[in-house]
mmCIF file of C-alpha atoms in Angstrom:
data_model
loop_
_atom_site.group_PDB
_atom_site.id
_atom_site.type_symbol
_atom_site.label_atom_id
_atom_site.label_comp_id
_atom_site.label_asym_id
_atom_site.label_seq_id
_atom_site.Cartn_x
_atom_site.Cartn_y
_atom_site.Cartn_z
ATOM 1 C CA UNK A 5 240.814 22.630 83.857
ATOM 2 C CA UNK A 6 237.169 21.678 83.030
ATOM 3 C CA UNK A 7 236.442 19.305 80.480
ATOM 4 C CA UNK A 8 234.433 20.623 77.460
ATOM 5 C CA UNK A 9 231.115 18.731 78.620
ATOM 6 C CA UNK A 10 231.787 20.439 81.993
ATOM 7 C CA UNK A 11 232.529 23.601 80.389
ATOM 8 C CA UNK A 12 229.325 23.782 78.432
ATOM 9 C CA UNK A 13 227.423 22.599 81.538
ATOM 10 C CA UNK A 14 228.985 25.338 83.649
ATOM 11 C CA UNK A 15 228.476 27.994 80.933
ATOM 12 C CA UNK A 16 224.856 26.983 80.500
ATOM 13 C CA UNK A 17 224.237 27.123 84.445
ATOM 14 C CA UNK A 18 226.057 30.630 84.478
ATOM 15 C CA UNK A 19 223.551 31.659 81.675
ATOM 16 C CA UNK A 20 220.574 30.367 83.666
ATOM 17 C CA UNK A 21 221.650 32.131 86.794
ATOM 18 C CA UNK A 22 222.296 35.366 85.168
ATOM 19 C CA UNK A 23 219.234 35.436 83.125
ATOM 20 C CA UNK A 24 216.426 37.962 84.488
ATOM 21 C CA UNK A 25 213.702 36.845 86.351
ATOM 22 C CA UNK A 26 210.556 37.312 84.458
ATOM 23 C CA UNK A 27 209.215 41.013 84.596
ATOM 24 C CA UNK A 28 206.568 41.085 87.346
ATOM 25 C CA UNK A 29 203.082 42.912 86.547
ATOM 26 C CA UNK A 30 204.605 45.970 88.360
ATOM 27 C CA UNK A 31 208.389 46.000 88.572
ATOM 28 C CA UNK A 32 208.415 48.324 91.691
ATOM 29 C CA UNK A 33 206.028 46.346 93.906
ATOM 30 C CA UNK A 34 207.556 44.036 96.205
ATOM 31 C CA UNK A 35 205.855 40.616 96.592
ATOM 32 C CA UNK A 36 204.099 40.534 99.966
ATOM 33 C CA UNK A 37 203.209 37.453 101.886
ATOM 34 C CA UNK A 38 199.671 37.572 103.085
ATOM 35 C CA UNK A 39 198.590 40.392 100.859
ATOM 36 C CA UNK A 40 195.629 39.179 98.979
ATOM 37 C CA UNK A 41 195.589 39.388 95.098
ATOM 38 C CA UNK A 42 193.800 42.392 93.528
ATOM 39 C CA UNK A 43 191.068 40.256 92.233
ATOM 40 C CA UNK A 44 190.279 39.172 95.919
ATOM 41 C CA UNK A 45 188.765 42.616 96.814
ATOM 42 C CA UNK A 46 186.878 41.562 99.977
ATOM 43 C CA UNK A 47 189.923 39.974 101.279
ATOM 44 C CA UNK A 48 192.086 42.916 100.650
ATOM 45 C CA UNK A 49 189.552 45.221 102.306
ATOM 46 C CA UNK A 50 189.628 43.024 105.281
ATOM 47 C CA UNK A 51 193.506 42.612 105.236
ATOM 48 C CA UNK A 52 193.826 46.555 105.088
ATOM 49 C CA UNK A 53 191.466 46.969 108.293
ATOM 50 C CA UNK A 54 193.313 44.017 109.998
ATOM 51 C CA UNK A 55 197.023 45.185 109.274
ATOM 52 C CA UNK A 56 196.573 48.985 109.716
ATOM 53 C CA UNK A 57 196.759 50.346 113.497
ATOM 54 C CA UNK A 58 195.581 53.991 112.553
ATOM 55 C CA UNK A 59 193.576 56.018 109.861
ATOM 56 C CA UNK A 60 191.681 59.203 109.570
ATOM 57 C CA UNK A 61 188.260 59.523 110.837
ATOM 58 C CA UNK A 62 186.045 62.179 109.374
ATOM 59 C CA UNK A 63 183.008 63.685 110.688
ATOM 60 C CA UNK A 64 180.769 66.670 109.886
ATOM 61 C CA UNK A 65 182.264 69.461 112.138
ATOM 62 C CA UNK A 66 180.203 71.422 114.529
ATOM 63 C CA UNK A 67 182.966 73.808 115.133
ATOM 64 C CA UNK A 68 183.002 74.402 111.479
ATOM 65 C CA UNK A 69 179.722 74.966 110.440
ATOM 66 C CA UNK A 70 179.116 71.436 108.899
ATOM 67 C CA UNK A 71 182.488 71.182 106.896
ATOM 68 C CA UNK A 72 184.226 67.880 106.777
ATOM 69 C CA UNK A 73 186.952 67.470 109.690
ATOM 70 C CA UNK A 74 189.320 64.744 109.287
ATOM 71 C CA UNK A 75 191.392 63.492 112.314
ATOM 72 C CA UNK A 76 194.319 61.023 112.898
ATOM 73 C CA UNK A 77 193.086 58.111 115.212
ATOM 74 C CA UNK A 78 194.049 54.707 116.346
ATOM 75 C CA UNK A 79 191.840 51.887 116.128
ATOM 76 C CA UNK A 80 191.417 47.982 116.305
ATOM 77 C CA UNK A 81 189.308 45.640 114.498
ATOM 78 C CA UNK A 82 190.365 42.484 116.749
ATOM 79 C CA UNK A 83 193.313 40.823 118.181
ATOM 80 C CA UNK A 84 196.420 40.412 115.962
ATOM 81 C CA UNK A 85 195.594 37.506 113.420
ATOM 82 C CA UNK A 86 192.074 37.692 114.481
ATOM 83 C CA UNK A 87 190.454 40.904 112.821
ATOM 84 C CA UNK A 88 186.624 40.924 112.537
ATOM 85 C CA UNK A 89 186.578 44.151 110.238
ATOM 86 C CA UNK A 90 184.694 46.358 112.465
ATOM 87 C CA UNK A 91 187.052 49.216 113.776
ATOM 88 C CA UNK A 92 186.755 50.162 117.331
ATOM 89 C CA UNK A 93 188.086 53.510 118.574
ATOM 90 C CA UNK A 94 189.007 54.805 122.058
ATOM 91 C CA UNK A 95 188.084 58.502 121.778
ATOM 92 C CA UNK A 96 187.508 61.513 124.406
ATOM 93 C CA UNK A 97 184.950 64.315 123.927
ATOM 94 C CA UNK A 98 187.859 66.685 124.596
ATOM 95 C CA UNK A 99 188.901 65.871 121.014
ATOM 96 C CA UNK A 100 186.350 67.441 118.203
ATOM 97 C CA UNK A 101 185.821 64.150 116.542
ATOM 98 C CA UNK A 102 183.847 62.451 119.276
ATOM 99 C CA UNK A 103 181.814 65.679 119.966
ATOM 100 C CA UNK A 104 180.799 65.797 116.302
ATOM 101 C CA UNK A 105 179.928 62.078 116.087
ATOM 102 C CA UNK A 106 177.620 62.463 119.161
ATOM 103 C CA UNK A 107 175.819 65.269 117.288
ATOM 104 C CA UNK A 108 175.946 63.718 113.797
ATOM 105 C CA UNK A 109 176.960 60.030 113.528
ATOM 106 C CA UNK A 110 177.879 60.198 109.825
ATOM 107 C CA UNK A 111 181.515 59.307 109.503
ATOM 108 C CA UNK A 112 184.347 58.200 107.291
ATOM 109 C CA UNK A 113 187.264 56.169 108.104
ATOM 110 C CA UNK A 114 190.099 55.775 105.687
ATOM 111 C CA UNK A 115 192.986 53.532 105.478
ATOM 112 C CA UNK A 116 196.091 53.311 103.075
ATOM 113 C CA UNK A 117 198.305 50.337 102.240
ATOM 114 C CA UNK A 118 201.206 52.722 101.810
ATOM 115 C CA UNK A 119 202.295 52.981 105.734
ATOM 116 C CA UNK A 120 202.192 48.930 105.722
ATOM 117 C CA UNK A 121 205.341 49.423 103.492
ATOM 118 C CA UNK A 122 203.933 47.089 100.879
ATOM 119 C CA UNK A 123 203.356 49.402 98.202
ATOM 120 C CA UNK A 124 207.295 49.717 97.549
ATOM 121 C CA UNK A 125 208.107 52.429 95.079
ATOM 122 C CA UNK A 126 204.380 52.852 93.902
ATOM 123 C CA UNK A 127 202.919 56.093 94.840
ATOM 124 C CA UNK A 128 200.381 56.480 97.425
ATOM 125 C CA UNK A 129 197.872 57.588 95.006
ATOM 126 C CA UNK A 130 198.648 54.918 92.531
ATOM 127 C CA UNK A 131 195.370 52.622 92.408
ATOM 128 C CA UNK A 132 197.695 49.475 92.875
ATOM 129 C CA UNK A 133 198.582 50.952 96.310
ATOM 130 C CA UNK A 134 195.185 49.855 97.729
ATOM 131 C CA UNK A 135 193.102 52.356 99.890
ATOM 132 C CA UNK A 136 189.933 51.705 101.719
ATOM 133 C CA UNK A 137 187.135 54.008 102.897
ATOM 134 C CA UNK A 138 184.454 52.710 105.254
ATOM 135 C CA UNK A 139 181.455 55.040 105.688
ATOM 136 C CA UNK A 140 178.783 54.525 108.295
ATOM 137 C CA UNK A 141 177.677 55.797 111.828
ATOM 138 C CA UNK A 142 180.199 56.185 114.629
ATOM 139 C CA UNK A 143 178.306 54.695 117.761
ATOM 140 C CA UNK A 144 179.213 54.910 121.342
ATOM 141 C CA UNK A 145 179.551 51.287 122.783
ATOM 142 C CA UNK A 146 178.096 50.403 126.035
ATOM 143 C CA UNK A 147 181.011 50.107 128.257
ATOM 144 C CA UNK A 148 179.032 47.449 130.424
ATOM 145 C CA UNK A 149 178.366 45.192 127.320
ATOM 146 C CA UNK A 150 180.612 42.103 126.199
ATOM 147 C CA UNK A 151 181.028 44.057 123.037
ATOM 148 C CA UNK A 152 182.956 46.661 125.228
ATOM 149 C CA UNK A 153 185.142 43.828 126.654
ATOM 150 C CA UNK A 154 186.013 42.440 123.113
ATOM 151 C CA UNK A 155 186.583 46.138 121.866
ATOM 152 C CA UNK A 156 188.938 46.927 124.891
ATOM 153 C CA UNK A 157 190.987 43.806 124.550
ATOM 154 C CA UNK A 158 191.109 44.369 120.825
ATOM 155 C CA UNK A 159 192.296 48.116 121.215
ATOM 156 C CA UNK A 160 194.611 47.568 124.243
ATOM 157 C CA UNK A 161 196.320 44.829 122.680
ATOM 158 C CA UNK A 162 197.369 46.627 119.434
ATOM 159 C CA UNK A 163 197.746 49.839 121.426
ATOM 160 C CA UNK A 164 199.167 49.143 124.942
ATOM 161 C CA UNK A 165 199.509 52.611 126.186
ATOM 162 C CA UNK A 166 195.968 53.250 125.688
ATOM 163 C CA UNK A 167 195.025 51.598 129.095
ATOM 164 C CA UNK A 168 197.220 54.074 130.948
ATOM 165 C CA UNK A 169 195.935 57.278 129.423
ATOM 166 C CA UNK A 170 194.321 59.807 131.675
ATOM 167 C CA UNK A 171 191.198 58.598 133.498
ATOM 168 C CA UNK A 172 190.002 62.128 133.777
ATOM 169 C CA UNK A 173 189.813 62.239 130.003
ATOM 170 C CA UNK A 174 187.029 60.105 130.075
ATOM 171 C CA UNK A 175 187.850 58.022 127.080
ATOM 172 C CA UNK A 176 185.033 56.049 125.403
ATOM 173 C CA UNK A 177 184.452 53.084 123.011
ATOM 174 C CA UNK A 178 183.184 53.843 119.755
ATOM 175 C CA UNK A 179 182.656 51.570 116.660
ATOM 176 C CA UNK A 180 181.865 52.073 112.984
ATOM 177 C CA UNK A 181 178.549 50.723 111.850
ATOM 178 C CA UNK A 182 179.551 50.290 108.246
ATOM 179 C CA UNK A 183 177.120 51.152 105.637
ATOM 180 C CA UNK A 184 179.253 51.847 102.526
ATOM 181 C CA UNK A 185 182.746 50.581 101.256
ATOM 182 C CA UNK A 186 184.948 52.172 99.064
ATOM 183 C CA UNK A 187 188.096 50.104 98.058
ATOM 184 C CA UNK A 188 190.500 50.839 95.334
ATOM 185 C CA UNK A 189 193.358 47.988 94.994
ATOM 186 C CA UNK A 190 193.837 48.122 91.169
ATOM 187 C CA UNK A 191 193.130 49.997 87.971
ATOM 188 C CA UNK A 192 189.560 50.290 87.050
ATOM 189 C CA UNK A 193 187.852 52.069 89.721
ATOM 190 C CA UNK A 194 186.406 51.301 93.122
ATOM 191 C CA UNK A 195 185.414 47.559 93.713
ATOM 192 C CA UNK A 196 181.758 46.814 94.741
ATOM 193 C CA UNK A 197 181.720 45.317 98.122
ATOM 194 C CA UNK A 198 178.717 45.137 100.298
ATOM 195 C CA UNK A 199 178.848 45.573 104.188
ATOM 196 C CA UNK A 200 177.801 41.977 104.599
ATOM 197 C CA UNK A 201 180.220 40.629 102.073
ATOM 198 C CA UNK A 202 182.848 42.376 104.167
ATOM 199 C CA UNK A 203 181.590 41.345 107.553
ATOM 200 C CA UNK A 204 181.058 37.683 106.839
ATOM 201 C CA UNK A 205 184.282 37.366 104.773
ATOM 202 C CA UNK A 206 186.123 35.962 108.272
ATOM 203 C CA UNK A 207 184.084 32.926 108.368
ATOM 204 C CA UNK A 208 185.717 30.910 105.698
ATOM 205 C CA UNK A 209 189.059 32.889 105.417
ATOM 206 C CA UNK A 210 190.675 33.293 108.771
ATOM 207 C CA UNK A 211 193.992 32.692 107.378
ATOM 208 C CA UNK A 212 194.226 36.056 105.156
ATOM 209 C CA UNK A 213 193.826 38.033 108.619
ATOM 210 C CA UNK A 214 197.122 36.794 109.934
ATOM 211 C CA UNK A 215 199.454 39.625 110.814
ATOM 212 C CA UNK B 11 248.445 46.401 140.109
ATOM 213 C CA UNK B 12 246.754 49.918 139.917
ATOM 214 C CA UNK B 13 247.823 52.398 142.315
ATOM 215 C CA UNK B 14 245.470 53.539 144.902
ATOM 216 C CA UNK B 15 244.977 56.824 143.073
ATOM 217 C CA UNK B 16 244.506 55.297 139.806
ATOM 218 C CA UNK B 17 242.178 52.591 141.189
ATOM 219 C CA UNK B 18 239.951 55.365 142.389
ATOM 220 C CA UNK B 19 240.158 57.154 139.203
ATOM 221 C CA UNK B 20 239.366 53.673 137.245
ATOM 222 C CA UNK B 21 236.362 52.987 139.559
ATOM 223 C CA UNK B 22 235.152 56.610 139.150
ATOM 224 C CA UNK B 23 235.407 56.309 135.218
ATOM 225 C CA UNK B 24 233.531 53.037 135.236
ATOM 226 C CA UNK B 25 231.038 54.403 137.435
ATOM 227 C CA UNK B 26 230.219 57.235 134.902
ATOM 228 C CA UNK B 27 230.493 55.007 132.116
ATOM 229 C CA UNK B 28 227.724 52.556 133.609
ATOM 230 C CA UNK B 29 225.339 55.426 134.972
ATOM 231 C CA UNK B 30 222.123 55.476 132.825
ATOM 232 C CA UNK B 31 221.695 58.647 130.786
ATOM 233 C CA UNK B 32 219.575 61.183 132.019
ATOM 234 C CA UNK B 33 215.839 60.073 131.254
ATOM 235 C CA UNK B 34 214.446 61.844 128.153
ATOM 236 C CA UNK B 35 210.989 63.764 128.313
ATOM 237 C CA UNK B 36 209.609 60.535 126.655
ATOM 238 C CA UNK B 37 211.765 57.469 126.584
ATOM 239 C CA UNK B 38 210.196 55.867 123.670
ATOM 240 C CA UNK B 39 210.552 58.696 121.249
ATOM 241 C CA UNK B 40 213.829 58.996 119.051
ATOM 242 C CA UNK B 41 215.555 62.535 118.923
ATOM 243 C CA UNK B 42 214.787 63.547 115.253
ATOM 244 C CA UNK B 43 217.069 65.851 113.396
ATOM 245 C CA UNK B 44 214.935 68.714 111.878
ATOM 246 C CA UNK B 45 211.833 68.169 113.748
ATOM 247 C CA UNK B 46 210.749 71.479 115.505
ATOM 248 C CA UNK B 47 210.177 71.479 119.310
ATOM 249 C CA UNK B 48 206.684 70.945 120.494
ATOM 250 C CA UNK B 49 206.531 74.687 121.521
ATOM 251 C CA UNK B 50 207.151 75.797 117.988
ATOM 252 C CA UNK B 51 203.689 75.029 116.841
ATOM 253 C CA UNK B 52 203.667 76.646 113.383
ATOM 254 C CA UNK B 53 206.992 75.355 112.542
ATOM 255 C CA UNK B 54 205.635 71.768 113.429
ATOM 256 C CA UNK B 55 202.642 72.242 111.295
ATOM 257 C CA UNK B 56 204.798 73.505 108.270
ATOM 258 C CA UNK B 57 207.426 70.556 109.031
ATOM 259 C CA UNK B 58 204.394 68.021 108.625
ATOM 260 C CA UNK B 59 203.324 69.500 105.366
ATOM 261 C CA UNK B 60 206.841 69.523 103.985
ATOM 262 C CA UNK B 61 207.895 66.115 105.199
ATOM 263 C CA UNK B 62 204.773 64.107 104.217
ATOM 264 C CA UNK B 63 203.901 63.164 100.680
ATOM 265 C CA UNK B 64 200.342 61.834 101.193
ATOM 266 C CA UNK B 65 197.522 62.411 103.493
ATOM 267 C CA UNK B 66 193.522 61.753 103.533
ATOM 268 C CA UNK B 67 191.332 64.593 101.843
ATOM 269 C CA UNK B 68 187.646 64.715 103.248
ATOM 270 C CA UNK B 69 184.898 66.168 101.240
ATOM 271 C CA UNK B 70 181.231 66.427 101.464
ATOM 272 C CA UNK B 71 179.996 63.481 99.643
ATOM 273 C CA UNK B 72 177.342 63.923 97.071
ATOM 274 C CA UNK B 73 177.232 60.188 96.348
ATOM 275 C CA UNK B 74 176.366 59.514 100.008
ATOM 276 C CA UNK B 75 173.877 62.472 100.642
ATOM 277 C CA UNK B 76 176.253 64.733 102.349
ATOM 278 C CA UNK B 77 178.161 62.336 104.409
ATOM 279 C CA UNK B 78 181.875 63.159 105.037
ATOM 280 C CA UNK B 79 184.030 61.178 102.745
ATOM 281 C CA UNK B 80 187.870 60.674 103.191
ATOM 282 C CA UNK B 81 190.138 59.536 100.519
ATOM 283 C CA UNK B 82 193.941 58.689 100.253
ATOM 284 C CA UNK B 83 195.741 61.238 98.031
ATOM 285 C CA UNK B 84 199.082 62.227 97.243
ATOM 286 C CA UNK B 85 200.084 66.008 97.560
ATOM 287 C CA UNK B 86 203.079 68.475 97.474
ATOM 288 C CA UNK B 87 203.687 71.801 99.055
ATOM 289 C CA UNK B 88 206.843 72.537 97.126
ATOM 290 C CA UNK B 89 210.110 71.076 95.929
ATOM 291 C CA UNK B 90 211.813 68.977 98.655
ATOM 292 C CA UNK B 91 213.437 71.389 101.034
ATOM 293 C CA UNK B 92 211.367 74.410 99.968
ATOM 294 C CA UNK B 93 207.800 73.560 101.199
ATOM 295 C CA UNK B 94 205.543 76.716 101.186
ATOM 296 C CA UNK B 95 202.622 75.029 103.058
ATOM 297 C CA UNK B 96 199.846 75.121 100.585
ATOM 298 C CA UNK B 97 199.314 71.576 99.478
ATOM 299 C CA UNK B 98 198.701 71.016 96.118
ATOM 300 C CA UNK B 99 196.991 67.896 94.608
ATOM 301 C CA UNK B 100 196.650 66.021 91.190
ATOM 302 C CA UNK B 101 193.128 64.550 90.898
ATOM 303 C CA UNK B 102 190.846 63.338 88.190
ATOM 304 C CA UNK B 103 187.166 63.588 88.243
ATOM 305 C CA UNK B 104 186.957 59.629 87.758
ATOM 306 C CA UNK B 105 187.436 59.824 91.574
ATOM 307 C CA UNK B 106 184.551 60.898 93.876
ATOM 308 C CA UNK B 107 186.888 63.500 95.954
ATOM 309 C CA UNK B 108 187.404 65.789 92.963
ATOM 310 C CA UNK B 109 183.653 65.657 91.870
ATOM 311 C CA UNK B 110 182.493 66.299 95.342
ATOM 312 C CA UNK B 111 185.028 69.406 95.602
ATOM 313 C CA UNK B 112 183.562 70.764 92.372
ATOM 314 C CA UNK B 113 180.250 70.763 93.971
ATOM 315 C CA UNK B 114 181.037 71.694 97.621
ATOM 316 C CA UNK B 115 184.712 73.222 98.074
ATOM 317 C CA UNK B 116 184.489 72.503 101.747
ATOM 318 C CA UNK B 117 187.542 70.164 102.382
ATOM 319 C CA UNK B 118 189.535 68.862 105.077
ATOM 320 C CA UNK B 119 193.147 67.549 104.553
ATOM 321 C CA UNK B 120 194.823 65.488 107.410
ATOM 322 C CA UNK B 121 198.262 64.625 108.068
ATOM 323 C CA UNK B 122 199.995 62.239 110.669
ATOM 324 C CA UNK B 123 203.454 62.373 111.907
ATOM 325 C CA UNK B 124 203.364 58.690 112.349
ATOM 326 C CA UNK B 125 204.198 57.206 108.868
ATOM 327 C CA UNK B 126 207.413 59.507 108.877
ATOM 328 C CA UNK B 127 208.803 57.042 111.387
ATOM 329 C CA UNK B 128 209.617 60.095 114.026
ATOM 330 C CA UNK B 129 207.187 58.967 116.597
ATOM 331 C CA UNK B 130 209.208 55.791 117.638
ATOM 332 C CA UNK B 131 206.905 53.396 120.034
ATOM 333 C CA UNK B 132 204.439 56.329 120.677
ATOM 334 C CA UNK B 133 200.979 55.501 119.645
ATOM 335 C CA UNK B 134 199.622 57.349 116.432
ATOM 336 C CA UNK B 135 196.710 58.885 118.793
ATOM 337 C CA UNK B 136 199.147 59.915 121.365
ATOM 338 C CA UNK B 137 199.136 63.813 121.244
ATOM 339 C CA UNK B 138 202.776 63.779 121.182
ATOM 340 C CA UNK B 139 202.940 61.764 117.891
ATOM 341 C CA UNK B 140 201.778 64.990 115.830
ATOM 342 C CA UNK B 141 198.826 65.656 113.566
ATOM 343 C CA UNK B 142 197.625 68.273 111.452
ATOM 344 C CA UNK B 143 194.257 69.057 109.857
ATOM 345 C CA UNK B 144 194.034 71.797 107.544
ATOM 346 C CA UNK B 145 190.736 72.996 106.631
ATOM 347 C CA UNK B 146 189.564 75.220 103.750
ATOM 348 C CA UNK B 147 188.318 75.027 100.326
ATOM 349 C CA UNK B 148 189.443 72.823 97.387
ATOM 350 C CA UNK B 149 189.967 74.971 94.422
ATOM 351 C CA UNK B 150 190.810 74.189 90.723
ATOM 352 C CA UNK B 151 194.204 75.724 89.564
ATOM 353 C CA UNK B 152 194.190 77.169 86.197
ATOM 354 C CA UNK B 153 196.657 74.839 84.124
ATOM 355 C CA UNK B 154 197.721 78.146 82.089
ATOM 356 C CA UNK B 155 198.797 79.999 85.251
ATOM 357 C CA UNK B 156 202.365 80.381 86.745
ATOM 358 C CA UNK B 157 200.834 78.775 89.979
ATOM 359 C CA UNK B 158 200.045 75.815 87.999
ATOM 360 C CA UNK B 159 204.055 75.406 86.485
ATOM 361 C CA UNK B 160 204.913 75.634 90.326
ATOM 362 C CA UNK B 161 202.418 73.102 91.304
ATOM 363 C CA UNK B 162 203.430 70.760 88.644
ATOM 364 C CA UNK B 163 207.082 71.079 89.489
ATOM 365 C CA UNK B 164 206.333 70.428 93.190
ATOM 366 C CA UNK B 165 204.033 67.536 92.495
ATOM 367 C CA UNK B 166 206.114 65.776 89.877
ATOM 368 C CA UNK B 167 209.263 66.216 91.709
ATOM 369 C CA UNK B 168 207.916 64.308 94.851
ATOM 370 C CA UNK B 169 205.820 62.079 92.822
ATOM 371 C CA UNK B 170 207.768 61.190 89.662
ATOM 372 C CA UNK B 171 205.202 58.690 88.227
ATOM 373 C CA UNK B 172 202.433 61.424 88.166
ATOM 374 C CA UNK B 173 203.606 62.826 85.008
ATOM 375 C CA UNK B 174 203.015 59.383 83.208
ATOM 376 C CA UNK B 175 199.432 58.965 84.477
ATOM 377 C CA UNK B 176 196.952 58.414 81.758
ATOM 378 C CA UNK B 177 196.215 61.494 79.832
ATOM 379 C CA UNK B 178 192.527 60.325 79.179
ATOM 380 C CA UNK B 179 191.934 60.610 82.944
ATOM 381 C CA UNK B 180 192.269 64.326 82.694
ATOM 382 C CA UNK B 181 194.007 64.952 85.928
ATOM 383 C CA UNK B 182 193.600 68.449 87.243
ATOM 384 C CA UNK B 183 195.602 70.539 89.821
ATOM 385 C CA UNK B 184 193.784 71.638 92.861
ATOM 386 C CA UNK B 185 194.990 73.536 95.739
ATOM 387 C CA UNK B 186 193.673 73.873 99.540
ATOM 388 C CA UNK B 187 192.719 77.487 100.197
ATOM 389 C CA UNK B 188 193.433 77.048 103.932
ATOM 390 C CA UNK B 189 191.004 78.675 106.426
ATOM 391 C CA UNK B 190 191.656 76.624 109.775
ATOM 392 C CA UNK B 191 194.340 74.782 111.193
ATOM 393 C CA UNK B 192 194.184 72.071 113.845
ATOM 394 C CA UNK B 193 197.417 70.881 115.102
ATOM 395 C CA UNK B 194 198.370 68.534 118.100
ATOM 396 C CA UNK B 195 201.878 68.273 118.785
ATOM 397 C CA UNK B 196 201.821 67.873 122.463
ATOM 398 C CA UNK B 197 199.573 67.438 125.605
ATOM 399 C CA UNK B 198 197.026 70.315 126.247
ATOM 400 C CA UNK B 199 194.936 70.260 123.208
ATOM 401 C CA UNK B 200 195.150 71.963 119.677
ATOM 402 C CA UNK B 201 197.600 74.833 119.443
ATOM 403 C CA UNK B 202 196.220 77.965 117.885
ATOM 404 C CA UNK B 203 197.768 78.835 114.595
ATOM 405 C CA UNK B 204 196.429 81.154 111.935
ATOM 406 C CA UNK B 205 196.539 80.459 108.259
ATOM 407 C CA UNK B 206 198.655 83.919 107.965
ATOM 408 C CA UNK B 207 200.953 82.625 110.772
ATOM 409 C CA UNK B 208 201.220 79.401 108.844
ATOM 410 C CA UNK B 209 201.599 80.499 105.395
ATOM 411 C CA UNK B 210 204.015 83.326 106.293
ATOM 412 C CA UNK B 211 206.362 81.226 108.430
ATOM 413 C CA UNK B 212 208.606 80.428 105.801
ATOM 414 C CA UNK B 213 210.084 83.880 105.091
ATOM 415 C CA UNK B 214 212.571 83.429 108.081
ATOM 416 C CA UNK B 215 212.580 79.868 108.783
ATOM 417 C CA UNK B 216 213.417 78.153 105.626
ATOM 418 C CA UNK B 217 215.904 75.858 107.386
ATOM 419 C CA UNK B 218 212.950 74.176 109.078
ATOM 420 C CA UNK B 219 211.779 72.863 105.958
ATOM 421 C CA UNK B 220 214.810 70.973 104.922
ATOM 422 C CA UNK B 221 214.110 67.151 104.036
#
């Protein structure tokens, strides 16, 4: 039998243990390590670019008389844990996206937080499930440049099978020169982030990019 | 001790049990129930539309002087297990995508098999990890029509939180009138599927759409 004092203590302990935790801002959202707070818009944009491995690249379609054309592509913005924010792609002109970009460089690249699994039960279109659209020009990277070496290393580390893709498909490295950033990571509309804020963010905040 | 006959039998049994299984076409790809064979292109396209719940909708951007603009959106092509192939969306003109479409209807909607989890270790850009791009015109659906009732039911069943989204955001129902279909589900380039093949597929193949 417990003494009355111990009984009170035990009852109090049980009460504390059984009390519900304070309700989080969004009950269905899991707490995710490494994900920046919604107030840190630039960090969130860079986190989305560093954590994802694929997205949709949209071009102005020459096959479809200038209509937009979105295509699923893989990409990398750096080695795991060392994202630099610029997405590099490994594309073949057998695919319409690369052909389109060589005729009209204007391109949009779109990423969602949803496939990372960190939106929990929040709907993919809910503004608190973040999404990033980078607009700019899709440029060929000179295969003889040091940038191409960096891009190959970044791509082949996150996408190991790429290095074995058929040589006769003549895959080329492309990069997105970012001119406009559209980020939604909370209520209240897109966050204003300039390309320089986005690209220079890493200098002081490498830890956010860990994956 | 085993008799010689039993020893031979046991050894044969051991041999059979320890033999590796015949190598599948693609060792890293899991065998997925309900996923149509790569040779069944139309079924695969409809399966992708029925199984996914979000994708990237690309428009001609008025804010960005006619550049393409891809945006993450939720959608539904019908009740679970009863997909009809036409994607319906619930969009607000607070978002650039709906505003763009009201100025220029030309739109591209892109889906990947990758987030379904059925590509296994295959890269998202590998042609055997299927991807679907539906091009056409994004049209407003009259909220007083029976089509709007169908679309609302389809959307709110797959995206329950939508029905509680803020009334003052004036969400509207849009549909994609499909004019061109781009499907990659195996090596050898995109599969030719006409909009009518795609839309009429369900009549005899409801079972493929089960989810």
